[in-house]
Short mmCIF file of C-alpha atoms in Angstrom, two decimals:
data_model
loop_
_atom_site.label_atom_id
_atom_site.label_comp_id
_atom_site.label_asym_id
_atom_site.label_seq_id
_atom_site.Cartn_x
_atom_site.Cartn_y
_atom_site.Cartn_z
CA MET Y 2 261.30 227.83 -4.34
CA ARG Y 3 258.93 224.49 -3.87
CA GLY Y 4 261.27 222.49 -5.68
CA ALA Y 5 264.07 223.55 -2.60
CA SER Y 6 262.04 222.20 -0.14
CA THR Y 7 261.20 219.40 -2.32
CA ARG Y 8 265.03 218.50 -2.79
CA ILE Y 9 265.96 219.49 1.19
CA ASN Y 10 262.88 217.45 2.47
CA SER Y 11 264.48 214.37 -0.28
CA VAL Y 12 268.00 214.49 1.57
CA THR Y 13 266.22 214.49 4.97
CA SER Y 14 264.79 211.46 4.13
CA GLY Y 15 268.00 210.24 2.51
CA ILE Y 16 269.48 211.52 5.80
CA PHE Y 17 267.03 209.72 7.70
CA THR Y 18 266.32 206.47 6.15
CA GLY Y 19 270.75 205.48 6.28
CA ILE Y 20 271.19 206.32 10.12
CA ALA Y 21 267.84 203.98 10.34
CA ALA Y 22 269.59 201.46 8.27
CA GLY Y 23 272.62 202.35 9.88
CA LEU Y 24 270.43 201.28 13.47
CA THR Y 25 269.41 198.30 12.08
CA GLY Y 26 273.01 197.08 11.39
CA VAL Y 27 274.33 197.83 15.06
CA VAL Y 28 271.37 196.28 16.86
CA ALA Y 29 271.68 192.56 14.38
CA ASN Y 30 275.62 192.94 14.87
CA ALA Y 31 275.26 193.50 18.52
CA ALA Y 32 272.31 190.47 18.73
CA ALA Y 33 275.22 187.94 16.03
CA THR Y 34 276.97 189.07 18.70
CA ALA Y 35 275.71 187.90 22.44
CA VAL Y 36 274.34 185.25 20.00
CA GLY Y 37 277.66 183.71 19.33
CA PHE Y 38 278.80 183.87 22.86
CA ILE Y 39 275.58 182.54 24.33
CA ASN Y 40 276.76 179.53 22.30
CA GLN Y 41 279.65 179.73 22.95
CA LEU Y 42 279.34 179.85 27.66
CA GLY Y 43 276.80 177.11 25.97
CA ALA Y 44 279.65 174.73 23.85
CA SER Y 45 281.75 175.67 27.91
CA ILE Y 46 279.24 174.63 30.49
CA ILE Y 47 278.51 171.09 27.00
CA LYS Y 48 282.35 170.45 28.10
CA ALA Y 49 282.52 171.70 31.90
CA GLY Y 50 280.42 168.18 32.16
CA ALA Y 51 281.61 165.76 30.10
CA ASP Y 52 285.15 166.96 31.20
CA ALA Y 53 283.44 165.88 34.87
CA GLU Y 54 282.00 163.26 33.88
CA LYS Y 55 284.47 161.92 32.12
CA SER Y 56 286.56 162.50 35.50
CA SER Y 57 284.09 160.66 37.92
CA LEU Y 58 284.47 157.81 35.90
CA VAL Y 59 287.42 157.61 35.41
CA LEU Y 60 287.56 157.38 38.92
CA LEU Y 61 284.80 154.81 39.39
CA CYS Y 62 286.93 152.66 37.64
CA LYS Y 63 290.46 153.11 39.95
CA LEU Y 64 288.00 152.51 42.36
CA VAL Y 65 286.22 149.57 40.97
CA PHE Y 66 289.22 147.93 39.76
#
């Protein structure tokens, strides 16, 4: 009977290890998605700032020249 108990404990341990690994993967994917979103948002903000700066420069050139 002791062998069966050891086998069940081993299977249970394997299941929990698999669940933990799966959850780690989910958390890692969520973190990567969040970082990707933040990078895209930052790039959009930088582009918007550059576009605004370019528009201001064009307007200034039109006023001066």
